[in-house]
Each structure stands twice: as structure tokens, then as C-alpha cells.
Coordinates of C-alpha atoms in Angstrom, one line a residue:
Chain A
M249 CA 81.3 138.7 94.7
T250 CA 84.6 137.1 95.6
R251 CA 86.4 138.1 98.8
F252 CA 88.9 140.0 96.7
G253 CA 86.2 141.9 94.9
R254 CA 84.6 142.8 98.2
F255 CA 87.9 144.1 99.5
I256 CA 88.4 146.3 96.5
A257 CA 84.8 147.6 96.7
R258 CA 85.2 148.5 100.4
N259 CA 88.6 150.1 99.9
F260 CA 88.0 151.7 96.5
V261 CA 89.4 155.1 97.4
L262 CA 92.5 153.5 99.0
V263 CA 93.1 151.4 96.0
L264 CA 92.7 154.4 93.7
G265 CA 95.2 156.3 95.9
F266 CA 97.7 153.5 95.6
V267 CA 97.4 153.5 91.8
V268 CA 98.1 157.3 91.8
L269 CA 101.1 156.7 94.0
L270 CA 102.3 154.1 91.5
Y271 CA 102.1 156.8 88.8
L272 CA 104.2 159.1 91.0
F273 CA 106.8 156.3 91.4
A274 CA 107.0 154.9 87.9
P275 CA 109.6 157.4 86.7
I276 CA 111.7 156.9 89.8
V277 CA 111.8 153.1 89.2
V278 CA 113.0 153.9 85.7
V279 CA 115.7 156.2 87.1
M280 CA 117.0 153.5 89.5
L281 CA 116.9 150.9 86.8
M282 CA 118.8 153.1 84.3
S283 CA 121.5 153.8 86.8
F284 CA 122.6 150.2 86.2
N285 CA 122.3 150.5 82.4
A286 CA 125.2 149.7 80.1
P287 CA 124.0 151.6 77.0
K288 CA 125.1 150.2 73.6
S289 CA 125.1 153.6 71.8
R290 CA 125.3 157.1 73.0
L291 CA 121.7 158.0 72.2
S292 CA 120.2 154.9 73.8
Y293 CA 116.9 155.1 75.7
T294 CA 116.6 151.4 76.3
F295 CA 118.0 149.1 78.9
D296 CA 120.8 147.3 77.1
G297 CA 122.7 145.5 79.9
F298 CA 123.4 145.4 83.6
T299 CA 126.5 147.0 85.1
V300 CA 127.6 148.5 88.4
D301 CA 130.3 150.5 86.5
N302 CA 128.2 153.7 86.6
W303 CA 128.0 153.5 90.4
L304 CA 131.8 152.9 90.7
H305 CA 132.7 155.8 88.5
P306 CA 130.0 158.4 88.9
C307 CA 132.4 161.3 87.9
R308 CA 133.4 159.8 84.5
P309 CA 131.3 162.1 82.3
F310 CA 133.2 165.3 81.8
G311 CA 131.9 168.1 84.1
L312 CA 129.3 166.1 85.9
C313 CA 130.8 166.2 89.3
D314 CA 131.8 169.8 88.9
A315 CA 128.2 170.6 88.2
V316 CA 127.0 168.6 91.2
S317 CA 129.5 170.4 93.5
T318 CA 128.4 173.8 92.2
S319 CA 124.8 172.9 92.9
L320 CA 125.7 171.7 96.4
R321 CA 127.6 174.9 97.2
I322 CA 124.8 177.1 95.9
G323 CA 122.1 174.9 97.7
L324 CA 123.9 175.1 101.0
L325 CA 124.5 178.8 100.9
A326 CA 121.0 179.6 99.7
T327 CA 119.5 177.4 102.4
V328 CA 121.5 179.1 105.2
V329 CA 120.6 182.7 104.1
A330 CA 117.0 182.0 103.2
T331 CA 116.3 180.0 106.4
A332 CA 117.8 182.8 108.6
L333 CA 116.0 185.7 106.9
G334 CA 112.8 183.7 106.5
T335 CA 112.7 182.6 110.1
L336 CA 113.0 186.2 111.3
M337 CA 110.2 187.2 109.0
A338 CA 108.0 184.3 110.2
F339 CA 108.5 185.4 113.8
A340 CA 107.5 189.0 113.0
M341 CA 104.4 187.8 111.1
V342 CA 103.1 185.5 113.8
R343 CA 104.2 187.2 117.0
H344 CA 103.7 190.8 116.2
R345 CA 101.0 193.0 115.2
F346 CA 102.0 196.0 113.1
R347 CA 100.7 198.3 110.4
G348 CA 100.8 196.7 106.9
R349 CA 100.7 193.2 108.2
S350 CA 98.3 191.8 105.6
A351 CA 100.1 193.7 102.8
T352 CA 103.4 192.1 104.0
N353 CA 101.6 188.7 103.9
L354 CA 100.6 189.2 100.3
F355 CA 104.1 190.5 99.4
I356 CA 105.6 187.3 100.8
F357 CA 103.1 185.1 99.0
L358 CA 103.5 186.7 95.6
P359 CA 106.9 185.1 94.6
M360 CA 105.4 181.7 95.2
A361 CA 102.5 182.6 92.9
S362 CA 104.6 183.8 90.0
P363 CA 105.7 181.5 87.3
E364 CA 109.4 180.7 87.4
I365 CA 110.0 182.0 83.9
V366 CA 108.7 185.4 85.0
L367 CA 110.8 185.5 88.1
G368 CA 113.9 184.4 86.2
S369 CA 113.4 186.8 83.3
S370 CA 112.7 189.8 85.5
L371 CA 115.9 189.1 87.5
L372 CA 117.8 188.9 84.2
A373 CA 116.3 192.2 83.1
L374 CA 117.5 193.7 86.3
F375 CA 121.0 192.3 86.1
V376 CA 121.4 193.3 82.4
S377 CA 120.1 196.9 83.0
S378 CA 122.3 197.4 86.0
G379 CA 125.4 196.4 84.1
F380 CA 125.8 192.9 85.5
G381 CA 124.9 191.2 82.3
G382 CA 128.4 190.1 81.6
R383 CA 129.0 188.9 85.2
L384 CA 126.2 186.3 85.5
G385 CA 127.3 183.2 87.4
F386 CA 127.6 181.8 90.9
W387 CA 126.5 184.9 92.7
T388 CA 123.6 185.8 90.5
I389 CA 122.3 182.2 90.8
L390 CA 122.7 182.5 94.6
I391 CA 120.7 185.8 94.8
A392 CA 117.9 184.2 92.7
H393 CA 117.8 181.0 94.8
V394 CA 117.6 182.9 98.1
M395 CA 114.8 185.0 96.7
F396 CA 112.5 182.1 95.7
C397 CA 113.4 180.0 98.8
L398 CA 112.6 182.8 101.2
S399 CA 108.8 182.7 100.8
F400 CA 108.7 179.0 101.3
V401 CA 110.7 179.3 104.5
V402 CA 108.4 182.0 105.9
V403 CA 105.3 179.9 105.2
T404 CA 106.7 176.7 106.7
V405 CA 108.1 178.3 109.9
K406 CA 104.9 180.4 110.2
A407 CA 102.7 177.3 110.2
R408 CA 104.8 175.7 113.0
L409 CA 104.8 178.9 115.1
A410 CA 101.1 179.4 114.6
G411 CA 100.4 175.9 115.8
M412 CA 102.4 176.4 119.0
D413 CA 100.8 176.8 122.4
S414 CA 101.9 180.2 123.6
R415 CA 100.9 179.3 127.1
L416 CA 104.2 177.3 127.3
E417 CA 106.1 180.6 127.0
Q418 CA 103.8 182.3 129.4
A419 CA 104.5 179.5 131.9
A420 CA 108.3 180.0 131.5
M421 CA 107.9 183.7 132.1
D422 CA 105.8 183.0 135.2
L423 CA 108.6 180.8 136.4
Y424 CA 110.9 183.9 136.2
A425 CA 112.7 183.1 133.0
N426 CA 113.6 186.4 131.2
E427 CA 112.7 186.9 127.5
W428 CA 116.1 185.7 126.3
Q429 CA 115.9 182.4 128.3
T430 CA 112.3 181.8 127.3
F431 CA 113.3 182.1 123.7
W432 CA 116.3 179.8 123.7
R433 CA 114.9 177.2 126.2
V434 CA 111.3 177.1 125.2
T435 CA 110.4 178.8 121.9
F436 CA 113.4 177.8 119.8
P437 CA 113.4 174.1 120.6
L438 CA 109.6 174.0 119.8
V439 CA 110.0 175.8 116.5
F440 CA 113.1 174.0 115.5
P441 CA 111.4 171.1 113.6
G442 CA 109.7 173.8 111.4
I443 CA 113.0 175.5 110.8
L444 CA 114.6 172.2 109.8
A445 CA 111.7 171.4 107.5
A446 CA 112.1 174.9 105.9
A447 CA 115.8 174.3 105.4
L448 CA 115.3 170.9 103.8
L449 CA 112.7 172.4 101.5
S450 CA 115.0 175.3 100.6
F451 CA 117.8 173.0 99.8
S452 CA 115.7 170.7 97.5
L453 CA 114.2 173.7 95.8
S454 CA 117.6 175.2 95.1
F455 CA 119.3 172.0 94.1
D456 CA 116.5 171.2 91.7
D457 CA 115.8 174.6 90.1
F458 CA 116.3 174.9 86.4
I459 CA 114.2 177.6 84.8
I460 CA 115.3 180.6 86.9
T461 CA 118.9 179.3 87.1
N462 CA 119.2 178.8 83.3
L463 CA 118.3 182.5 82.7
N464 CA 120.8 183.9 85.2
A465 CA 123.7 181.4 85.1
G466 CA 126.0 182.9 82.5
T467 CA 128.6 180.2 81.9
T468 CA 128.2 178.5 85.3
V469 CA 126.8 175.0 85.1
T470 CA 124.6 173.6 87.8
F471 CA 123.5 169.9 88.0
P472 CA 120.1 170.5 86.4
M473 CA 121.7 172.5 83.7
Y474 CA 124.2 169.7 83.1
V475 CA 121.2 167.3 82.8
W476 CA 119.5 169.7 80.4
G477 CA 122.6 170.0 78.3
S478 CA 123.2 166.3 78.0
A479 CA 119.5 165.7 77.2
Q480 CA 120.1 167.5 73.9
R481 CA 123.1 165.2 73.1
D482 CA 123.4 162.0 75.0
I483 CA 122.4 161.1 78.5
P484 CA 125.2 159.4 80.5
P485 CA 123.8 156.8 82.9
Q486 CA 125.8 158.4 85.7
I487 CA 123.1 161.1 85.8
N488 CA 120.7 158.4 87.0
V489 CA 123.2 157.4 89.6
I490 CA 123.2 160.9 91.0
G491 CA 119.4 161.0 90.9
T492 CA 119.1 157.6 92.7
A493 CA 121.6 158.5 95.3
M494 CA 119.8 161.8 96.1
F495 CA 116.5 160.0 96.3
L496 CA 117.9 157.3 98.7
L497 CA 119.6 160.0 100.9
A498 CA 116.4 161.9 101.2
L499 CA 114.4 158.7 101.9
I500 CA 116.8 157.8 104.7
F501 CA 116.5 161.3 106.1
V502 CA 112.7 161.1 106.1
L503 CA 112.5 157.6 107.5
A504 CA 115.0 158.5 110.3
G505 CA 112.8 161.5 111.2
E506 CA 109.7 159.3 111.2
L507 CA 111.3 156.7 113.4
G508 CA 112.6 159.3 115.8
R509 CA 109.1 160.8 116.1
R510 CA 107.6 157.4 116.8
R511 CA 110.1 156.7 119.5
R512 CA 109.6 160.0 121.2
E513 CA 105.8 159.4 121.1
R514 CA 106.3 156.0 122.7
T515 CA 108.5 157.3 125.5
R516 CA 106.1 160.0 126.2
S517 CA 103.1 157.7 126.5
Chain B
M3 CA 106.7 170.8 100.2
S4 CA 104.9 170.6 103.5
A5 CA 104.8 174.3 103.1
V6 CA 102.6 174.0 100.2
G7 CA 100.2 171.9 102.2
Q8 CA 100.1 174.3 105.0
L9 CA 99.4 177.3 102.7
G10 CA 95.7 177.1 103.5
A11 CA 96.2 175.8 107.1
A12 CA 98.5 178.6 108.2
S13 CA 96.2 181.4 107.4
Q14 CA 93.2 180.4 109.4
S15 CA 95.0 179.3 112.6
A16 CA 97.1 182.4 112.8
A17 CA 94.9 184.9 114.5
P18 CA 96.7 188.3 114.8
P19 CA 98.2 188.8 118.3
P20 CA 97.0 191.6 120.4
V21 CA 98.0 195.2 119.8
E22 CA 101.5 196.0 121.1
R23 CA 103.6 198.7 122.6
S24 CA 105.5 200.7 120.1
G25 CA 108.8 199.2 121.2
R26 CA 107.6 195.7 120.3
R27 CA 106.3 197.1 117.0
M28 CA 109.8 198.3 116.1
T29 CA 111.1 194.8 116.8
A30 CA 108.6 193.5 114.2
Y31 CA 109.9 195.9 111.5
L32 CA 113.5 195.0 112.4
L33 CA 112.8 191.3 112.0
L34 CA 111.2 191.9 108.6
L35 CA 113.9 194.2 107.4
P36 CA 116.6 191.9 106.0
G37 CA 114.2 189.4 104.2
G38 CA 111.9 192.3 103.1
L39 CA 114.9 194.1 101.6
W40 CA 115.9 191.0 99.7
L41 CA 112.4 190.5 98.3
L42 CA 112.2 194.2 97.4
L43 CA 115.6 194.2 95.6
F44 CA 115.4 190.9 93.9
F45 CA 111.6 190.4 93.3
V46 CA 109.9 193.8 93.1
V47 CA 112.7 195.9 91.5
P48 CA 113.3 193.1 88.9
L49 CA 109.6 193.1 88.0
V50 CA 109.8 196.9 87.4
S51 CA 112.9 196.4 85.2
L52 CA 111.2 193.6 83.3
L53 CA 108.3 196.0 82.6
A54 CA 110.8 198.7 81.5
A55 CA 112.7 196.2 79.3
S56 CA 109.4 195.4 77.6
L57 CA 109.1 199.0 76.5
Y58 CA 112.6 199.3 75.0
D59 CA 113.2 200.0 71.4
P60 CA 113.0 196.5 69.8
N61 CA 115.7 197.5 67.3
G62 CA 118.4 197.6 69.9
S63 CA 120.9 194.8 70.6
I64 CA 123.1 193.6 73.3
E65 CA 126.2 195.1 71.6
N66 CA 124.7 198.6 70.9
G67 CA 122.5 198.6 74.0
F68 CA 118.7 199.2 74.3
S69 CA 117.1 202.6 74.5
M70 CA 114.0 203.4 76.4
T71 CA 111.4 204.6 73.8
W72 CA 108.2 203.7 75.6
H73 CA 107.5 201.3 72.8
W74 CA 104.1 200.0 73.9
Q75 CA 103.6 198.5 70.4
N76 CA 105.9 195.7 71.6
F77 CA 102.9 194.1 73.3
G78 CA 100.8 194.2 70.1
T79 CA 103.5 192.8 67.8
T80 CA 104.6 190.0 70.2
M81 CA 101.0 188.9 70.7
A82 CA 100.4 188.9 67.0
D83 CA 103.5 186.6 66.6
Y84 CA 103.1 184.5 69.7
W85 CA 99.4 184.1 70.4
R86 CA 99.5 180.4 69.5
P87 CA 102.1 179.2 72.0
F88 CA 100.5 181.6 74.5
G89 CA 97.0 180.2 74.2
R90 CA 98.5 176.7 74.1
S91 CA 100.3 177.3 77.4
L92 CA 97.1 178.4 79.1
W93 CA 95.2 175.4 77.6
Y94 CA 97.8 172.8 78.6
A95 CA 97.9 174.4 82.1
L96 CA 94.1 174.1 82.3
L97 CA 94.2 170.4 81.2
T98 CA 97.0 169.7 83.7
T99 CA 95.1 171.3 86.5
A100 CA 92.0 169.2 85.7
F101 CA 94.0 165.9 85.5
C102 CA 95.8 166.8 88.8
L103 CA 92.5 167.4 90.5
L104 CA 91.1 164.1 89.1
L105 CA 94.1 162.1 90.3
G106 CA 95.0 164.1 93.3
Y107 CA 91.6 164.2 95.1
P108 CA 91.3 160.4 95.5
L109 CA 94.9 160.2 96.7
A110 CA 94.5 163.1 99.2
Y111 CA 91.2 161.7 100.4
A112 CA 92.7 158.2 100.8
I113 CA 95.6 159.6 102.9
A114 CA 93.4 161.9 105.0
M115 CA 90.5 159.6 105.6
R116 CA 91.5 156.0 105.1
A117 CA 95.2 155.6 105.5
G118 CA 95.1 155.2 109.3
R119 CA 98.6 154.5 110.7
W120 CA 100.1 154.6 107.2
K121 CA 99.2 158.3 106.8
N122 CA 102.7 159.7 107.4
L123 CA 104.3 157.1 105.2
M124 CA 101.9 157.8 102.3
L125 CA 102.5 161.6 102.7
A126 CA 106.2 161.0 102.6
L127 CA 105.7 159.0 99.4
V128 CA 103.9 161.9 97.8
I129 CA 106.8 164.2 98.6
A130 CA 109.6 161.6 97.8
P131 CA 109.6 162.2 94.0
F132 CA 110.7 165.8 94.7
F133 CA 114.1 164.4 95.8
T134 CA 115.0 163.1 92.4
S135 CA 115.6 166.0 90.1
F136 CA 112.6 167.4 88.1
L137 CA 114.6 167.1 84.9
I138 CA 115.7 163.5 85.5
R139 CA 112.1 162.4 86.2
T140 CA 110.9 164.1 83.0
L141 CA 113.6 162.4 81.1
S142 CA 112.5 159.0 82.4
W143 CA 109.0 159.8 81.2
K144 CA 110.6 160.2 77.8
M145 CA 111.7 156.6 78.2
L146 CA 108.5 155.3 79.6
L147 CA 106.5 156.8 76.7
S148 CA 109.0 156.0 73.9
D149 CA 107.8 154.2 70.8
N150 CA 109.1 150.8 71.9
G151 CA 108.3 151.3 75.5
F152 CA 105.8 149.1 77.3
V153 CA 103.2 151.8 77.8
V154 CA 102.8 152.2 74.0
D155 CA 102.8 148.4 73.6
A156 CA 100.1 148.0 76.2
L157 CA 97.9 150.7 74.7
Q158 CA 98.4 149.3 71.2
W159 CA 97.4 145.8 72.5
L160 CA 94.2 147.4 74.0
R161 CA 93.6 149.0 70.6
I162 CA 93.5 152.5 72.3
L163 CA 96.4 153.4 70.1
G164 CA 96.6 152.4 66.5
P165 CA 99.5 150.2 65.4
D166 CA 101.4 153.3 64.3
G167 CA 100.2 155.3 67.2
R168 CA 102.8 157.0 69.4
L169 CA 102.8 158.9 72.7
L170 CA 106.1 160.6 72.7
A171 CA 106.1 164.0 70.9
T172 CA 102.4 164.4 71.3
T173 CA 100.2 166.7 73.3
A174 CA 99.3 163.7 75.5
A175 CA 102.9 163.2 76.4
V176 CA 103.4 166.9 77.4
V177 CA 100.3 167.0 79.5
T178 CA 101.2 163.6 81.1
G179 CA 104.6 165.1 82.1
L180 CA 103.1 168.3 83.4
T181 CA 100.4 166.4 85.4
Y182 CA 103.1 164.2 86.9
N183 CA 105.4 167.1 87.8
F184 CA 102.8 169.2 89.5
L185 CA 100.6 166.5 91.1
P186 CA 102.2 166.8 94.6
F187 CA 101.4 170.6 94.6
M188 CA 97.7 169.5 94.2
V189 CA 97.7 166.7 96.7
L190 CA 99.3 168.5 99.6
P191 CA 96.9 171.4 100.0
L192 CA 94.0 169.0 99.3
Y193 CA 95.2 166.8 102.1
A194 CA 95.6 169.7 104.5
S195 CA 92.0 170.8 104.1
L196 CA 90.5 167.3 104.0
E197 CA 92.5 166.4 107.2
K198 CA 90.9 169.3 109.1
I199 CA 87.3 168.3 108.3
D200 CA 85.4 167.2 111.4
R201 CA 84.5 163.6 110.8
R202 CA 81.3 164.0 112.8
L203 CA 79.9 166.2 110.0
I204 CA 80.3 163.4 107.6
E205 CA 78.8 160.9 110.0
A206 CA 75.9 163.3 110.5
G207 CA 75.3 163.2 106.7
G208 CA 74.9 159.5 106.9
D209 CA 72.7 159.7 110.0
L210 CA 70.4 162.0 108.0
F211 CA 70.0 159.3 105.4
A212 CA 72.2 160.8 102.8
G213 CA 74.0 158.2 100.6
P214 CA 77.8 158.3 100.4
V215 CA 77.6 160.3 97.1
T216 CA 75.2 162.9 98.5
T217 CA 77.3 163.2 101.7
F218 CA 80.4 163.7 99.6
R219 CA 78.7 166.3 97.3
T220 CA 77.0 168.3 100.1
V221 CA 79.5 168.0 103.0
T222 CA 83.0 166.8 102.2
L223 CA 83.5 168.6 98.8
P224 CA 82.3 172.0 100.0
L225 CA 84.4 171.8 103.2
S226 CA 87.5 170.9 101.1
M227 CA 87.1 173.9 98.8
P228 CA 90.0 175.9 100.3
G229 CA 92.3 173.0 99.4
V230 CA 90.8 172.7 95.9
V231 CA 91.4 176.5 95.3
A232 CA 95.0 176.4 96.7
G233 CA 95.8 173.2 94.8
T234 CA 94.5 174.4 91.5
L235 CA 96.4 177.7 91.8
L236 CA 99.6 175.9 92.7
T237 CA 99.3 173.6 89.7
F238 CA 98.0 176.1 87.1
I239 CA 100.6 178.9 87.7
P240 CA 103.8 176.8 87.4
A241 CA 102.3 174.7 84.6
A242 CA 101.5 177.7 82.5
G243 CA 105.1 179.0 82.7
D244 CA 106.9 175.6 82.3
Y245 CA 108.8 174.7 79.1
I246 CA 110.8 171.7 80.2
N247 CA 108.0 169.2 79.5
A248 CA 107.2 170.7 76.2
Q249 CA 110.9 170.6 75.2
L250 CA 111.7 167.1 76.4
L251 CA 108.4 165.3 75.6
G252 CA 106.9 167.3 72.8
T253 CA 107.9 168.7 69.4
P254 CA 107.9 172.4 68.2
K255 CA 104.2 171.8 67.6
Q256 CA 103.7 171.5 71.4
R257 CA 105.9 174.6 72.0
M258 CA 104.7 176.6 75.1
I259 CA 105.3 180.3 75.8
G260 CA 108.1 179.5 78.2
N261 CA 110.1 178.0 75.3
D262 CA 109.8 181.2 73.4
I263 CA 110.6 183.5 76.3
Q264 CA 113.7 181.4 77.2
R265 CA 114.8 181.3 73.5
L266 CA 114.3 185.0 72.9
F267 CA 116.2 185.9 76.1
A268 CA 119.1 183.6 75.1
A269 CA 119.2 185.2 71.7
G270 CA 119.3 188.7 73.2
A271 CA 115.9 189.9 72.0
Y272 CA 115.1 191.4 75.4
P273 CA 112.2 193.7 74.5
T274 CA 110.2 191.0 72.8
A275 CA 111.0 188.4 75.5
A276 CA 110.2 190.9 78.3
A277 CA 106.9 191.8 76.7
L278 CA 105.9 188.2 76.5
S279 CA 106.9 187.6 80.1
V280 CA 105.0 190.6 81.3
T281 CA 101.9 189.5 79.3
L282 CA 102.1 186.0 80.9
M283 CA 102.3 187.5 84.4
A284 CA 99.4 189.9 83.7
A285 CA 97.3 187.1 82.3
I286 CA 97.9 184.9 85.3
V287 CA 97.2 187.7 87.8
V288 CA 93.9 188.5 86.1
L289 CA 92.8 184.8 85.8
V290 CA 93.8 184.1 89.5
L291 CA 91.9 187.2 90.7
I292 CA 88.7 186.2 88.8
Y293 CA 89.0 182.6 90.0
V294 CA 89.6 183.5 93.6
R295 CA 86.8 186.0 93.6
R296 CA 84.3 183.5 92.0
S297 CA 85.3 180.6 94.3
G298 CA 84.8 182.9 97.3
T299 CA 87.9 182.0 99.2
E300 CA 89.9 185.2 99.5
E301 CA 91.4 184.0 102.8
L302 CA 94.2 182.1 101.0
V303 CA 97.4 183.7 102.0

């Protein structure tokens, strides 16, 4: 066997893993490539020519940037509300023992275990039957987004809290910190990465949601709804610009977090 | 996303804290109140109104309103009309779950056991696709699988596809898209449970003269079962309700139940759409309960 063959044999699983990662990344490469596309016709799915024009004028397709801004506003608001409510719930679940705790656990888990089409259609049924059928829009989308982000926030913050050493708080109390001081000086800073992760998760869930939003949006158009609408007619390359930009921003965020973590670890050791 | 991975992890590590004074117990209820109310008003109450809507008189319309006639027959008539897309949805979701497990397990194993210092980077790469919109990624599959795309060319050259064979607008395309979209939901819980396995147990398998295959089958795989159960559920459930992949990558022949529910709601046929939606939810709950019971891991939440 050649040296290369032996390497493959020894690291078979790792190689397989990389192949699967390639599968995960193939469409993203296409999105990046297509953001530089100069399509010949309006219904073109092929790469016809290179241009940076799309990047210079991302708002050219009518309504695209309005849709992005609607999605950003809903995403930010939903993130703030869901993160606040979900963090409170996570504290109750991990730090307190009360009657109905396991039932509450199930209750929080259920929305994550329901298909989006069911969540979306039941909300629509509620809005219609309570007379809000004609007023679907920004606020009904926001209500829906907070609802489905909430469970994900609880689970994320809960995991961080559960993995925390409660002796640190006991030590603070032993050193005569009162409950309030202990919370803000010890507990909160330790849980904060979990809250931040939950907020990021909420934002990306909200920004990306289509199925639930589409049922409860009325005439309001979010970014995914804009993409859906244009997929039926023509796909402006600027959509790929927005997709690539979002991806790069998130990547920078993740890399910065990872670098920060490594630096903290180095200074500690 | 990491939340999904921690689904299994959170449960086992969170032992309930000791019994508390009644004052502290009140604090717990206060903390739960705002979020709990939100879930009650916008998750539980809507499910009830969905159930109610499924029993409305099917002859009503948006203009004239719907009247509650306890029309249980709605379920029978909708199933008679829509059993094909319904069964197709469950079948596609099953295929998707199987492919996700097949692709996701090696990846999760590689990250948990072999990645070394690249572990965090590889995990970040699994999550990264989430940051480009779901719809945009599905649209780019449309391009990758198109008739003059290189995937079709390569498969034709390998004689896997005939010279007129195509991928787009087939079942294969829809399942490829579904598998792609839900793969991270499989990988993250699998990774979480593989990561927790005590390596010494695997070494012990080797010490007791078990080959790598036997060790995997008798030690690693059983210990990773909580991850397998969580991952398959998190893949199957959203896949069964999805209609984006069927719409963008398939034809009406690959239509899934989500397509019909969405179309009927948009057309104002609320009783029919609601009945389909309730049936989907009921089918999923029943399947999940059977599956969780049989796999013996009820400690999931």
C-alpha cells in the first residue's frame, strides 16, 4: 500500500467526515459564486459572467432591502423578548424545585418537537378565529417568532446553568456577598456565554424562518418570503449577495469568539 | 444550534436541586410566569383553535364565516383526498432520517473522537450553513442538480444515470435537499452523546480482544443511543412537515402534505387545512411515542 493509501486507511472516519462536510458546504460555495454572476436572462440558473455589480448595488431589485430590514427588525425584537423570557424560565428550571417541574419541562420541549407547519397553521387558526385575520403582519410574525425561539433559549441557557459549579456562588455567599451581589458578580457573568449563544440562535432562527412566517404574514414581506416569491419568477443575484454577506458576518463572529476563548485559556494557564 | 446538541446533555446533568422553602418556590413560579404565559397563549391555545377549526362546517368561507358544527367527517374526507401526499411525507421523512444517520454518524464520530484540536472548528463548520438562509441553500441545490450541472454530468459519465437521466424534479432531489437541510440536527446531538463516552470503555473493548467492529457494535453504538434517538427525532419531525424542498426541487408528483396544508390555508379552506394539520400532528405524536418507548430512552427532555 502506498503511504497515501495507508493514511486514508488509518484516518478513514476522519476522511469520511470531511466528505460529509464538503456536502454541507457545496451549496454555500454555489451561493458565493452566484453572488458574482451576471445572468444573461432573467431565468438563468447558470454562471454567465463575472461582475461585482451585485455587491455594489445590493438594493437594486425592488423590495429586497425593505424585506431585509423587516426581517432584521423582527429578528432583533424577537431575540430580545425570547432571550429575556427564556432566561428567566431556565433559571426557574435549574435553580428551583417546584410542583409540576417535569410537566413544565415537557411543555417547553413540545414546541421544538412540533412541525413548523402545525405551529404556523394553529397560530393562523387562532388569529382568524379571534378576529385578527385581517390584521396579519409585523406583530403577528413577531408573536410567532418569540414563541418558537423561546424553547430554544430555555434549553441553551439551561445547559449552561446546569454545567455551572454552584460552589462558586456558595463561596461568594461565604464571603458575605448578598444574593443580589452574588447574582450580578458571579452567576450572571458565568451564565452570560449561554445567554449570548441563545440570543444568536434566536436571531438566526427568526431571520431564517419561512414556513410559520408565510402563514401569518398577511402582506408583510420578510427576507425568506422575498426569496420564495422570487424563486417562482426570477432569482436576482443580489439574493446571493445577502446570503454570502450573512454567512461571512456569522463566520467572523464565530471565529472571533473562538480566538477570544483560546486567548483566555492561554492567559489562564 | 448548540441547543440541539445539548438536548440530551442537559437532561442528565441537571439533577433537581433540593426541596425549598415556600418563598423560593414562589420565585420559581414568578420566573416561569411571563414565558409560560406566552407559550400558553401562542402555542397551547392555538392548538386548541386548530382542533376547533378542523371541526368547522366545510361549506363555510372567509366571507361568510365558518360555523362550528362538530364536523368530525372532515378527518375522513381529507384523508380520502390526501392520503397520498400524507404517506409520501412520512416516507420521505423516514428516508431523510436514514440518510442523515448514515452521513451524520461518521461526521459526529470524527469530530468527537478524531478531530483533536480541530474539534471546535469542525463543529463551527457544521453549524455554519445555518447562517445562510435555508431557502437560498435549497435554491442552490436546484442549481447543483440542474440538467446541465456537473453532478448530472458526472453521474451520466459514470453510467449511474442514463443519457437522458435527470436529478432535478425527482424524488432523489427532494430527499437530497431534505437530508442536506436537516443533517446538522442529526450531527449535533450525536456529537453530544459521543463526546461524553468514557474512552477507557472503548479501550477496554480492545483489551478484551474485541476487534474494532465488535467494540463499535457492543460499546460505542449502545452508549451513543441517546444521541441517535434525539437526532432521528429532530430530523424526522421537521422533515415530515417541510414543503420547501418538495416545492423547489420536486414536481407536483413529489408534493408533500405541507404543500397541501399551506395551499389550502392560503385558499381559505380552513376546515380541510386544519384537519390535515391536526392529523399530521397526531401521527407524529403517536410515532414518536412508540419510537421513544421502543428505544427505551424516555429521559430525553
